[in-house]
Amino acid sequence: MNGSLANAMRSDWFGPLLVTIIAVVIVGSFNPSFLSPLNIQVLLLAIAVNGLIAFSQMLIIAIGQMNLSVGAIGGLCAIVFAGMMDVWHVPAPLAALSALSIGVICGIINGVLIARTGISAFVITLATLSVYKGINLGITHAQPFYNIAESVKSVGQGAIFGVVPWLMLPTMAVGLVLWFMLNRQPIGRFILAVGGNQHAAELSGISIENTVVTAHALSGFLAALAGLLLVARLQMGQPTIGDDWLILSFAAPVIGGAILAGGHVSVPATLLGVVIVAIITQALVLFDIDPFLVQVVLGAMILAAVGANRFRESRLSRKLKRL
């Protein structure tokens, strides 16, 4: 029993879980409405979308890169999804499939450019961010699409037992698939190996280009899925979707113990990072604190998490040297 507890305490998810429990107790004690069914539903809606955003960036962090275009891809796919239903009256399933395909294509473009040019992922995705956002504005002329299919609206508004939103189901399914992929499937091991030591991974026969392209394609798919969920939640295709995703996409994986150099990420801990961010954001709203503090708090949390990860790495390095 003590051994199991010790192992749990060393896990990436233990710290975020402890912080989550403490935050819920503290906020709930000061404001009981925080634990009301309505507020829980609001929290879960935020977690459903933000979880996919975080997973999208987490996969790229796993290979030791970053994707600044996560929000631009999600926003473009959201606009394609809503626009096809509004302008061309395309059935919702076909519109969703088209939008998800575009997300994958955008991710593949990122991955191919990075793998074949050798240019930093930071530079490539900064450039494609501008391209994808430009296409978004070119399609919409900065105007929303309002005529969303009723089936999409009902999914965005529906909830299981009146509390758990339907939108949580895709996020939970994606989390399970990602955990299984990273821990049990060759492609997951390849992604972590490339992030951990690219040269060693190449010597062991792993195709760096295929792995990078695959990771970016999956990232694009998840960003697109987040965009679709946000359309269902907002009941419209807003051209500003994705504009504020960047900080969140890094905050949750880093809080969850992801190493920015690559090679180590945790799906459960990343999801708990999303929960922590959602709780803090909702608490600031409940206590009527200025919204700008949300960005301040997120920045501080990223710095604290990176510092904690760095401290943990230093301790581990010292232990290995002593051995």
mmCIF file of N, CA and C in Angstrom, residues 4-16 256 264 266 269 312:
data_model
loop_
_atom_site.group_PDB
_atom_site.id
_atom_site.type_symbol
_atom_site.label_atom_id
_atom_site.label_comp_id
_atom_site.label_asym_id
_atom_site.label_seq_id
_atom_site.Cartn_x
_atom_site.Cartn_y
_atom_site.Cartn_z
ATOM 1 N N SER A 4 2.506 1.657 -3.343
ATOM 2 C CA SER A 4 1.591 2.183 -4.355
ATOM 3 C C SER A 4 1.412 3.680 -4.195
ATOM 4 N N LEU A 5 1.283 4.130 -2.954
ATOM 5 C CA LEU A 5 1.130 5.566 -2.693
ATOM 6 C C LEU A 5 2.380 6.328 -3.103
ATOM 7 N N ALA A 6 3.553 5.754 -2.817
ATOM 8 C CA ALA A 6 4.810 6.410 -3.192
ATOM 9 C C ALA A 6 4.929 6.527 -4.703
ATOM 10 N N ASN A 7 4.519 5.466 -5.412
ATOM 11 C CA ASN A 7 4.555 5.511 -6.873
ATOM 12 C C ASN A 7 3.594 6.556 -7.418
ATOM 13 N N ALA A 8 2.405 6.635 -6.800
ATOM 14 C CA ALA A 8 1.410 7.624 -7.224
ATOM 15 C C ALA A 8 1.927 9.046 -7.018
ATOM 16 N N MET A 9 2.601 9.266 -5.908
ATOM 17 C CA MET A 9 3.121 10.604 -5.610
ATOM 18 C C MET A 9 4.211 11.019 -6.583
ATOM 19 N N ARG A 10 4.900 10.041 -7.153
ATOM 20 C CA ARG A 10 5.942 10.354 -8.126
ATOM 21 C C ARG A 10 5.377 10.547 -9.531
ATOM 22 N N SER A 11 4.099 10.205 -9.727
ATOM 23 C CA SER A 11 3.488 10.319 -11.046
ATOM 24 C C SER A 11 3.242 11.782 -11.407
ATOM 25 N N ASP A 12 3.216 12.066 -12.710
ATOM 26 C CA ASP A 12 2.980 13.428 -13.186
ATOM 27 C C ASP A 12 1.601 13.947 -12.784
ATOM 28 N N TRP A 13 0.618 13.040 -12.694
ATOM 29 C CA TRP A 13 -0.747 13.479 -12.452
ATOM 30 C C TRP A 13 -1.034 13.750 -10.976
ATOM 31 N N PHE A 14 -0.168 13.288 -10.068
ATOM 32 C CA PHE A 14 -0.483 13.413 -8.643
ATOM 33 C C PHE A 14 -0.514 14.876 -8.196
ATOM 34 N N GLY A 15 0.506 15.642 -8.583
ATOM 35 C CA GLY A 15 0.556 17.056 -8.202
ATOM 36 C C GLY A 15 -0.634 17.837 -8.717
ATOM 37 N N PRO A 16 -0.937 17.774 -10.031
ATOM 38 C CA PRO A 16 -2.116 18.472 -10.542
ATOM 39 C C PRO A 16 -3.421 18.009 -9.898
ATOM 40 N N GLY A 256 0.937 19.956 -16.483
ATOM 41 C CA GLY A 256 0.881 18.497 -16.370
ATOM 42 C C GLY A 256 2.232 17.814 -16.431
ATOM 43 N N HIS A 264 8.652 13.623 -23.115
ATOM 44 C CA HIS A 264 7.880 13.262 -21.923
ATOM 45 C C HIS A 264 6.624 14.118 -21.837
ATOM 46 N N SER A 266 2.187 13.678 -20.440
ATOM 47 C CA SER A 266 1.234 12.834 -19.726
ATOM 48 C C SER A 266 -0.179 13.261 -20.084
ATOM 49 N N ALA A 269 -2.294 14.004 -16.754
ATOM 50 C CA ALA A 269 -1.813 15.230 -16.112
ATOM 51 C C ALA A 269 -2.139 16.457 -16.949
ATOM 52 N N ARG A 312 12.798 19.385 -10.712
ATOM 53 C CA ARG A 312 12.681 17.929 -10.660
ATOM 54 C C ARG A 312 13.743 17.264 -11.533
#
